[in-house]
PDB file of C-alpha atoms in Angstrom:
ATOM      1  CA  MET A   1      16.379  -2.858 -11.967  1.00  0.00           C
ATOM      2  CA  TYR A   2      14.755  -1.119  -8.927  1.00  0.00           C
ATOM      3  CA  LYS A   3      16.391  -1.083  -5.565  1.00  0.00           C
ATOM      4  CA  ARG A   4      13.306  -0.537  -3.305  1.00  0.00           C
ATOM      5  CA  ILE A   5       9.515  -0.412  -3.639  1.00  0.00           C
ATOM      6  CA  VAL A   6       6.520   0.342  -1.913  1.00  0.00           C
ATOM      7  CA  VAL A   7       3.916  -2.293  -2.340  1.00  0.00           C
ATOM      8  CA  LYS A   8       0.388  -1.366  -1.347  1.00  0.00           C
ATOM      9  CA  ILE A   9      -2.281  -3.990  -0.712  1.00  0.00           C
ATOM     10  CA  GLY A  10      -6.392  -2.879  -1.361  1.00  0.00           C
ATOM     11  CA  THR A  11      -8.970  -4.088   1.319  1.00  0.00           C
ATOM     12  CA  LYS A  12     -10.573  -5.513  -1.671  1.00  0.00           C
ATOM     13  CA  VAL A  13      -7.776  -7.105  -2.900  1.00  0.00           C
ATOM     14  CA  LEU A  14      -7.373  -9.256   0.153  1.00  0.00           C
ATOM     15  CA  SER A  15     -11.123  -9.792   1.116  1.00  0.00           C
ATOM     16  CA  ASN A  16     -13.283 -12.741  -0.344  1.00  0.00           C
ATOM     17  CA  PRO A  17     -16.638 -11.722  -2.243  1.00  0.00           C
ATOM     18  CA  ASP A  18     -18.319 -12.146   1.591  1.00  0.00           C
ATOM     19  CA  GLY A  19     -15.707  -9.939   2.769  1.00  0.00           C
ATOM     20  CA  ARG A  20     -13.498 -11.855   5.044  1.00  0.00           C
ATOM     21  CA  LEU A  21     -10.116 -12.279   4.622  1.00  0.00           C
ATOM     22  CA  ASP A  22      -8.645 -13.668   1.072  1.00  0.00           C
ATOM     23  CA  ARG A  23      -5.588 -15.853   2.835  1.00  0.00           C
ATOM     24  CA  GLU A  24      -4.943 -17.338  -0.544  1.00  0.00           C
ATOM     25  CA  VAL A  25      -4.262 -14.312  -2.437  1.00  0.00           C
ATOM     26  CA  LEU A  26      -1.973 -13.336   0.541  1.00  0.00           C
ATOM     27  CA  GLU A  27      -0.052 -16.132   1.031  1.00  0.00           C
ATOM     28  CA  HIS A  28       0.621 -15.478  -3.114  1.00  0.00           C
ATOM     29  CA  ILE A  29       1.654 -11.870  -2.548  1.00  0.00           C
ATOM     30  CA  ILE A  30       3.889 -12.945   0.010  1.00  0.00           C
ATOM     31  CA  GLU A  31       5.550 -15.440  -2.203  1.00  0.00           C
ATOM     32  CA  GLN A  32       5.959 -12.762  -4.937  1.00  0.00           C
ATOM     33  CA  ALA A  33       7.707 -10.593  -1.958  1.00  0.00           C
ATOM     34  CA  VAL A  34      10.117 -12.895  -1.136  1.00  0.00           C
ATOM     35  CA  LEU A  35      11.199 -13.348  -5.137  1.00  0.00           C
ATOM     36  CA  LEU A  36      12.059  -9.965  -5.145  1.00  0.00           C
ATOM     37  CA  ARG A  37      13.798  -9.406  -1.892  1.00  0.00           C
ATOM     38  CA  LYS A  38      15.689 -12.797  -2.964  1.00  0.00           C
ATOM     39  CA  LYS A  39      16.501 -10.450  -6.249  1.00  0.00           C
ATOM     40  CA  ASN A  40      18.260  -7.466  -3.993  1.00  0.00           C
ATOM     41  CA  ILE A  41      14.954  -5.512  -3.991  1.00  0.00           C
ATOM     42  CA  GLN A  42      14.020  -4.374  -0.906  1.00  0.00           C
ATOM     43  CA  VAL A  43      10.295  -4.175  -0.546  1.00  0.00           C
ATOM     44  CA  ILE A  44       7.964  -2.283   1.841  1.00  0.00           C
ATOM     45  CA  LEU A  45       4.196  -3.719   2.251  1.00  0.00           C
ATOM     46  CA  VAL A  46       1.416  -1.256   3.219  1.00  0.00           C
ATOM     47  CA  THR A  47      -1.471  -3.358   4.021  1.00  0.00           C
ATOM     48  CA  SER A  48      -5.014  -2.634   4.605  1.00  0.00           C
ATOM     49  CA  GLY A  49      -7.214  -5.672   6.050  1.00  0.00           C
ATOM     50  CA  ALA A  50      -7.213  -5.014   9.520  1.00  0.00           C
ATOM     51  CA  VAL A  51     -10.927  -3.378  10.021  1.00  0.00           C
ATOM     52  CA  GLY A  52     -11.967  -6.507   7.907  1.00  0.00           C
ATOM     53  CA  THR A  53     -10.196  -9.397   9.241  1.00  0.00           C
ATOM     54  CA  GLY A  54     -11.698  -7.828  13.119  1.00  0.00           C
ATOM     55  CA  ARG A  55     -15.213  -7.812  11.207  1.00  0.00           C
ATOM     56  CA  GLY A  56     -14.658 -11.455  10.372  1.00  0.00           C
ATOM     57  CA  LEU A  57     -14.542 -12.582  13.940  1.00  0.00           C
ATOM     58  CA  LEU A  58     -16.702 -10.363  16.053  1.00  0.00           C
ATOM     59  CA  THR A  59     -20.056  -9.464  16.257  1.00  0.00           C
ATOM     60  CA  LEU A  60     -20.534  -6.715  18.253  1.00  0.00           C
ATOM     61  CA  LYS A  61     -23.465  -4.730  19.913  1.00  0.00           C
ATOM     62  CA  LYS A  62     -25.544  -2.875  17.359  1.00  0.00           C
ATOM     63  CA  ASP A  63     -25.097   0.281  20.155  1.00  0.00           C
ATOM     64  CA  ILE A  64     -22.041   0.772  19.629  1.00  0.00           C
ATOM     65  CA  GLY A  65     -21.012   3.865  17.502  1.00  0.00           C
ATOM     66  CA  SER A  66     -19.780   2.850  14.399  1.00  0.00           C
ATOM     67  CA  VAL A  67     -16.022   4.913  15.245  1.00  0.00           C
ATOM     68  CA  VAL A  68     -15.920   2.749  18.149  1.00  0.00           C
ATOM     69  CA  GLN A  69     -16.788  -0.405  16.158  1.00  0.00           C
ATOM     70  CA  LYS A  70     -14.038   0.394  14.230  1.00  0.00           C
ATOM     71  CA  GLN A  71     -11.463   0.832  16.527  1.00  0.00           C
ATOM     72  CA  VAL A  72     -12.541  -2.618  18.199  1.00  0.00           C
ATOM     73  CA  PHE A  73     -12.183  -4.073  14.729  1.00  0.00           C
ATOM     74  CA  ALA A  74      -9.110  -3.524  13.959  1.00  0.00           C
ATOM     75  CA  ALA A  75      -7.719  -3.947  17.394  1.00  0.00           C
ATOM     76  CA  VAL A  76      -8.261  -7.316  17.116  1.00  0.00           C
ATOM     77  CA  GLY A  77      -8.443  -7.885  13.199  1.00  0.00           C
ATOM     78  CA  GLN A  78      -4.287  -6.301  13.481  1.00  0.00           C
ATOM     79  CA  VAL A  79      -3.234  -8.935  15.401  1.00  0.00           C
ATOM     80  CA  ARG A  80      -4.609 -11.822  13.709  1.00  0.00           C
ATOM     81  CA  LEU A  81      -3.591 -10.380  10.368  1.00  0.00           C
ATOM     82  CA  MET A  82      -0.288  -9.615  11.679  1.00  0.00           C
ATOM     83  CA  GLY A  83      -0.105 -13.098  12.681  1.00  0.00           C
ATOM     84  CA  MET A  84      -0.882 -14.441   9.035  1.00  0.00           C
ATOM     85  CA  TYR A  85       1.654 -12.405   7.868  1.00  0.00           C
ATOM     86  CA  ALA A  86       4.192 -13.554  10.115  1.00  0.00           C
ATOM     87  CA  ASP A  87       3.307 -17.019   9.951  1.00  0.00           C
ATOM     88  CA  LEU A  88       3.789 -16.763   5.880  1.00  0.00           C
ATOM     89  CA  PHE A  89       6.929 -15.498   5.664  1.00  0.00           C
ATOM     90  CA  GLU A  90       8.549 -17.328   8.100  1.00  0.00           C
ATOM     91  CA  LYS A  91       7.921 -20.186   5.975  1.00  0.00           C
ATOM     92  CA  HIS A  92       9.857 -18.536   3.745  1.00  0.00           C
ATOM     93  CA  GLY A  93      12.617 -17.784   6.271  1.00  0.00           C
ATOM     94  CA  TYR A  94      12.034 -14.217   6.471  1.00  0.00           C
ATOM     95  CA  PHE A  95      10.959 -11.912   9.155  1.00  0.00           C
ATOM     96  CA  CYS A  96       8.426  -9.317   9.290  1.00  0.00           C
ATOM     97  CA  ALA A  97       7.615  -5.702  11.617  1.00  0.00           C
ATOM     98  CA  GLN A  98       4.939  -4.412  12.211  1.00  0.00           C
ATOM     99  CA  VAL A  99       4.995  -0.390  11.823  1.00  0.00           C
ATOM    100  CA  LEU A 100       1.960   1.325  12.662  1.00  0.00           C
ATOM    101  CA  ALA A 101       1.344   5.186  11.770  1.00  0.00           C
ATOM    102  CA  THR A 102      -1.122   7.857  11.919  1.00  0.00           C
ATOM    103  CA  LYS A 103      -0.579  11.366  10.253  1.00  0.00           C
ATOM    104  CA  GLU A 104       0.581  13.060  12.944  1.00  0.00           C
ATOM    105  CA  ASP A 105       4.028  10.900  12.630  1.00  0.00           C
ATOM    106  CA  PHE A 106       4.190  12.912   9.249  1.00  0.00           C
ATOM    107  CA  ARG A 107       3.724  16.180  10.820  1.00  0.00           C
ATOM    108  CA  ASP A 108       6.129  15.755  13.790  1.00  0.00           C
ATOM    109  CA  ARG A 109       9.826  16.382  12.862  1.00  0.00           C
ATOM    110  CA  GLN A 110      11.025  13.976  15.560  1.00  0.00           C
ATOM    111  CA  HIS A 111       8.370  10.887  14.922  1.00  0.00           C
ATOM    112  CA  TYR A 112       9.287  11.736  11.052  1.00  0.00           C
ATOM    113  CA  ALA A 113      12.751  10.975  11.754  1.00  0.00           C
ATOM    114  CA  ASN A 114      12.668   8.191  14.132  1.00  0.00           C
ATOM    115  CA  MET A 115      10.085   6.699  12.070  1.00  0.00           C
ATOM    116  CA  LYS A 116      12.531   6.546   8.847  1.00  0.00           C
ATOM    117  CA  ASN A 117      15.239   5.636  10.966  1.00  0.00           C
ATOM    118  CA  CYS A 118      13.503   2.597  11.914  1.00  0.00           C
ATOM    119  CA  PHE A 119      12.512   1.672   8.109  1.00  0.00           C
ATOM    120  CA  GLU A 120      16.499   1.733   7.228  1.00  0.00           C
ATOM    121  CA  ASN A 121      17.679  -0.647   9.497  1.00  0.00           C
ATOM    122  CA  LEU A 122      14.587  -2.919   9.385  1.00  0.00           C
ATOM    123  CA  LEU A 123      15.856  -3.008   5.648  1.00  0.00           C
ATOM    124  CA  GLN A 124      19.197  -3.951   6.384  1.00  0.00           C
ATOM    125  CA  ASP A 125      18.298  -7.507   7.327  1.00  0.00           C
ATOM    126  CA  LYS A 126      15.711 -10.557   6.200  1.00  0.00           C
ATOM    127  CA  ILE A 127      13.130  -7.966   7.658  1.00  0.00           C
ATOM    128  CA  ILE A 128       9.720  -7.136   5.122  1.00  0.00           C
ATOM    129  CA  PRO A 129       8.275  -3.864   6.961  1.00  0.00           C
ATOM    130  CA  ILE A 130       4.633  -4.075   7.014  1.00  0.00           C
ATOM    131  CA  VAL A 131       2.807  -0.747   7.411  1.00  0.00           C
ATOM    132  CA  ASN A 132      -0.787  -0.019   8.473  1.00  0.00           C
ATOM    133  CA  GLU A 133      -2.573   2.791   9.552  1.00  0.00           C
ATOM    134  CA  ASN A 134      -3.392   2.863  13.226  1.00  0.00           C
ATOM    135  CA  ASP A 135      -6.993   2.691  13.005  1.00  0.00           C
ATOM    136  CA  VAL A 136      -7.437   2.549  17.060  1.00  0.00           C
ATOM    137  CA  VAL A 137      -5.993   6.124  17.869  1.00  0.00           C
ATOM    138  CA  ALA A 138      -6.501   7.657  14.004  1.00  0.00           C
ATOM    139  CA  ILE A 139      -9.783   9.271  13.766  1.00  0.00           C
ATOM    140  CA  SER A 140     -11.179  12.953  12.752  1.00  0.00           C
ATOM    141  CA  GLU A 141      -8.059  14.826  11.254  1.00  0.00           C
ATOM    142  CA  LEU A 142      -5.647  12.568  11.720  1.00  0.00           C
ATOM    143  CA  VAL A 143      -7.404   9.797   9.501  1.00  0.00           C
ATOM    144  CA  PHE A 144      -5.879   9.336   6.432  1.00  0.00           C
ATOM    145  CA  THR A 145      -7.723   9.443   2.780  1.00  0.00           C
ATOM    146  CA  ASP A 146      -6.873   5.699   2.600  1.00  0.00           C
ATOM    147  CA  ASN A 147      -3.553   3.741   2.577  1.00  0.00           C
ATOM    148  CA  ASP A 148      -2.733   5.013  -0.780  1.00  0.00           C
ATOM    149  CA  GLU A 149      -1.888   8.334   0.874  1.00  0.00           C
ATOM    150  CA  LEU A 150      -0.033   6.551   3.423  1.00  0.00           C
ATOM    151  CA  ALA A 151       1.871   4.568   0.798  1.00  0.00           C
ATOM    152  CA  GLU A 152       2.788   7.731  -0.753  1.00  0.00           C
ATOM    153  CA  LEU A 153       3.687   9.244   2.681  1.00  0.00           C
ATOM    154  CA  VAL A 154       6.098   6.471   3.432  1.00  0.00           C
ATOM    155  CA  ALA A 155       7.484   6.178  -0.376  1.00  0.00           C
ATOM    156  CA  THR A 156       8.371   9.777  -0.176  1.00  0.00           C
ATOM    157  CA  GLN A 157       9.811   9.050   3.413  1.00  0.00           C
ATOM    158  CA  LEU A 158      11.797   6.516   1.782  1.00  0.00           C
ATOM    159  CA  ARG A 159      12.954   7.535  -1.413  1.00  0.00           C
ATOM    160  CA  VAL A 160      11.566   4.472  -2.880  1.00  0.00           C
ATOM    161  CA  ASP A 161      11.962   3.911  -6.759  1.00  0.00           C
ATOM    162  CA  ALA A 162       8.405   2.649  -7.620  1.00  0.00           C
ATOM    163  CA  VAL A 163       5.377   2.192  -5.725  1.00  0.00           C
ATOM    164  CA  VAL A 164       3.028  -0.802  -7.030  1.00  0.00           C
ATOM    165  CA  ILE A 165      -0.799  -0.253  -5.801  1.00  0.00           C
ATOM    166  CA  LEU A 166      -2.835  -3.547  -6.052  1.00  0.00           C
ATOM    167  CA  THR A 167      -6.069  -3.018  -6.273  1.00  0.00           C
ATOM    168  CA  SER A 168      -9.042  -5.504  -7.719  1.00  0.00           C
ATOM    169  CA  VAL A 169      -9.499  -3.506 -11.200  1.00  0.00           C
ATOM    170  CA  ASP A 170      -7.120  -3.795 -14.297  1.00  0.00           C
ATOM    171  CA  GLY A 171      -5.962  -0.310 -13.815  1.00  0.00           C
ATOM    172  CA  VAL A 172      -7.111   3.036 -14.794  1.00  0.00           C
ATOM    173  CA  LEU A 173      -9.916   2.123 -16.908  1.00  0.00           C
ATOM    174  CA  VAL A 174     -11.392   4.858 -20.040  1.00  0.00           C
ATOM    175  CA  GLY A 175     -14.357   3.284 -21.869  1.00  0.00           C
ATOM    176  CA  GLY A 176     -13.813   0.072 -20.836  1.00  0.00           C
ATOM    177  CA  ARG A 177      -9.597   0.188 -21.838  1.00  0.00           C
ATOM    178  CA  THR A 178      -7.104   0.179 -19.597  1.00  0.00           C
ATOM    179  CA  ILE A 179      -4.438   2.943 -20.100  1.00  0.00           C
ATOM    180  CA  SER A 180      -1.170   1.397 -20.163  1.00  0.00           C
ATOM    181  CA  GLU A 181       0.557   4.689 -19.778  1.00  0.00           C
ATOM    182  CA  ILE A 182       0.452   7.693 -18.246  1.00  0.00           C
ATOM    183  CA  ASN A 183       2.474  10.801 -18.190  1.00  0.00           C
ATOM    184  CA  LEU A 184       2.457  14.372 -16.565  1.00  0.00           C
ATOM    185  CA  SER A 185       1.628  15.678 -19.681  1.00  0.00           C
ATOM    186  CA  ASN A 186      -1.385  13.861 -20.817  1.00  0.00           C
ATOM    187  CA  ALA A 187      -2.749  13.321 -17.364  1.00  0.00           C
ATOM    188  CA  VAL A 188      -5.585  15.528 -17.536  1.00  0.00           C
ATOM    189  CA  SER A 189      -7.197  14.164 -20.029  1.00  0.00           C
ATOM    190  CA  PHE A 190      -7.799  11.048 -18.181  1.00  0.00           C
ATOM    191  CA  LYS A 191      -8.329  12.446 -14.955  1.00  0.00           C
ATOM    192  CA  LYS A 192     -11.786  13.686 -16.043  1.00  0.00           C
ATOM    193  CA  HIS A 193     -12.947  10.053 -16.775  1.00  0.00           C
ATOM    194  CA  ILE A 194     -12.132   8.684 -13.037  1.00  0.00           C
ATOM    195  CA  THR A 195     -15.472   8.229 -11.065  1.00  0.00           C
ATOM    196  CA  PRO A 196     -15.403   8.581  -7.720  1.00  0.00           C
ATOM    197  CA  GLU A 197     -17.078   5.247  -6.606  1.00  0.00           C
ATOM    198  CA  ARG A 198     -15.199   3.653  -3.856  1.00  0.00           C
ATOM    199  CA  SER A 199     -14.814  -0.527  -2.912  1.00  0.00           C
ATOM    200  CA  ALA A 200     -17.053  -1.629  -0.174  1.00  0.00           C
ATOM    201  CA  GLY A 201     -14.459  -1.586   3.090  1.00  0.00           C
ATOM    202  CA  GLY A 202     -12.259   1.060   1.512  1.00  0.00           C
ATOM    203  CA  ARG A 203     -12.095   4.844   2.022  1.00  0.00           C
ATOM    204  CA  GLY A 204     -10.419   5.763  -1.203  1.00  0.00           C
ATOM    205  CA  GLY A 205     -11.030   4.898  -5.049  1.00  0.00           C
ATOM    206  CA  MET A 206      -9.290   5.513  -8.068  1.00  0.00           C
ATOM    207  CA  ARG A 207      -9.365   8.911  -8.079  1.00  0.00           C
ATOM    208  CA  THR A 208      -7.512   8.832  -4.747  1.00  0.00           C
ATOM    209  CA  LYS A 209      -5.524   6.292  -6.647  1.00  0.00           C
ATOM    210  CA  PHE A 210      -4.732   8.720  -9.477  1.00  0.00           C
ATOM    211  CA  SER A 211      -3.880  11.595  -7.617  1.00  0.00           C
ATOM    212  CA  VAL A 212      -1.660   9.698  -5.224  1.00  0.00           C
ATOM    213  CA  SER A 213       0.140   8.061  -8.485  1.00  0.00           C
ATOM    214  CA  LEU A 214       0.393  11.832 -10.133  1.00  0.00           C
ATOM    215  CA  LYS A 215       2.212  13.007  -6.868  1.00  0.00           C
ATOM    216  CA  LEU A 216       4.536  10.274  -6.961  1.00  0.00           C
ATOM    217  CA  ALA A 217       5.492  11.108 -10.558  1.00  0.00           C
ATOM    218  CA  LYS A 218       5.823  14.901  -9.876  1.00  0.00           C
ATOM    219  CA  ARG A 219       8.756  13.391  -6.920  1.00  0.00           C
ATOM    220  CA  GLY A 220      10.455  10.869  -9.902  1.00  0.00           C
ATOM    221  CA  ILE A 221       8.794   7.650  -8.544  1.00  0.00           C
ATOM    222  CA  THR A 222       7.550   5.406 -10.900  1.00  0.00           C
ATOM    223  CA  THR A 223       4.277   4.062 -10.030  1.00  0.00           C
ATOM    224  CA  TYR A 224       1.628   1.027 -11.292  1.00  0.00           C
ATOM    225  CA  ILE A 225      -1.830   0.468 -10.667  1.00  0.00           C
ATOM    226  CA  VAL A 226      -2.623  -3.436 -11.185  1.00  0.00           C
ATOM    227  CA  ASN A 227      -4.944  -6.057 -10.677  1.00  0.00           C
ATOM    228  CA  GLY A 228      -3.326  -8.054  -7.565  1.00  0.00           C
ATOM    229  CA  LYS A 229      -5.724 -10.366  -7.732  1.00  0.00           C
ATOM    230  CA  LYS A 230      -3.848 -11.593 -10.913  1.00  0.00           C
ATOM    231  CA  ARG A 231      -1.404 -14.331 -10.465  1.00  0.00           C
ATOM    232  CA  ASN A 232       1.745 -12.784 -10.711  1.00  0.00           C
ATOM    233  CA  ALA A 233       0.880  -9.269 -11.221  1.00  0.00           C
ATOM    234  CA  LEU A 234       3.798  -7.960  -8.739  1.00  0.00           C
ATOM    235  CA  THR A 235       6.440  -9.953  -9.649  1.00  0.00           C
ATOM    236  CA  ASP A 236       5.271  -9.109 -13.690  1.00  0.00           C
ATOM    237  CA  VAL A 237       5.218  -5.371 -13.330  1.00  0.00           C
ATOM    238  CA  ILE A 238       8.695  -5.111 -11.984  1.00  0.00           C
ATOM    239  CA  ALA A 239       9.774  -7.365 -14.602  1.00  0.00           C
ATOM    240  CA  GLY A 240       8.613  -5.052 -16.981  1.00  0.00           C
ATOM    241  CA  LYS A 241       5.696  -6.753 -18.195  1.00  0.00           C
ATOM    242  CA  ARG A 242       3.092  -4.380 -19.492  1.00  0.00           C
ATOM    243  CA  ILE A 243       0.299  -4.735 -17.045  1.00  0.00           C
ATOM    244  CA  GLY A 244      -2.305  -2.500 -15.369  1.00  0.00           C
ATOM    245  CA  THR A 245      -1.374   1.410 -15.837  1.00  0.00           C
ATOM    246  CA  LYS A 246       2.483   2.646 -15.573  1.00  0.00           C
ATOM    247  CA  PHE A 247       2.683   6.714 -14.536  1.00  0.00           C
ATOM    248  CA  LEU A 248       5.767   7.901 -15.748  1.00  0.00           C
ATOM    249  CA  PRO A 249       7.854   9.530 -13.202  1.00  0.00           C
ATOM    250  CA  ARG A 250       9.765  13.288 -13.639  1.00  0.00           C
ATOM    251  CA  LYS A 251      12.735  13.074 -15.501  1.00  0.00           C
ATOM    252  CA  LYS A 252      14.613  15.005 -12.605  1.00  0.00           C
ATOM    253  CA  ALA A 253      13.130  14.104  -9.116  1.00  0.00           C
ATOM    254  CA  ALA A 254      12.525  17.450  -7.142  1.00  0.00           C
ATOM    255  CA  SER A 255      13.692  18.091  -3.892  1.00  0.00           C
ATOM    256  CA  TYR A 256      12.602  16.384  -0.998  1.00  0.00           C
ATOM    257  CA  LYS A 257      10.538  18.475   2.009  1.00  0.00           C
ATOM    258  CA  ARG A 258      10.629  17.488   5.244  1.00  0.00           C
TER     259      ARG A 258
END
């Protein structure tokens, strides 16, 4: 049984076909996170959705640049998104905590240590840390590839046992078939089949997820790519059911670099 996991929730998982936030899916993911927490599994959520939430609330002038638009959508959307997280967790008797990050936080030794200490203290109580990129200030070289990369950095920082990437497909697909397990020795044969397409509203894609999963496997962290739209996907994969794609970790974790 895992003791600590990171769950990354993709943009398309939280979105309706019209691009607006899917509250029903969000509520079900929170229900699953609470069930895991009640089993003494510490859960850290890495969430997308702030920009999309803001886009559903605002109509901005067309002459505003795309970077500024994204910053405004993120600033407004983050408040609404976290409000929904807070309300839904409170129904189950849990608090959530917002942690906004940029790449600079992982490059600076003091920032890194402060963030790690904050996480460790939050996880001691009935609090679910919710991490998102600080899109309001994260531009150019400070931008993560997407939240898959952010999840990888947080997972490494906190030495978690597993990472679950919730996406809108059933896992790594080759010829229309879901590959159930990938290890470090056969990964190359599957990687060549991964296409560079990205979902609407997202910056990453399956190629990024595949790369992140391999990095985590080399560090001894089990990683899953599963369809977060499906019922009980999170609790099922943690229970050991064969859904999605599982990246088998290196048996002995490599040393962690700070």
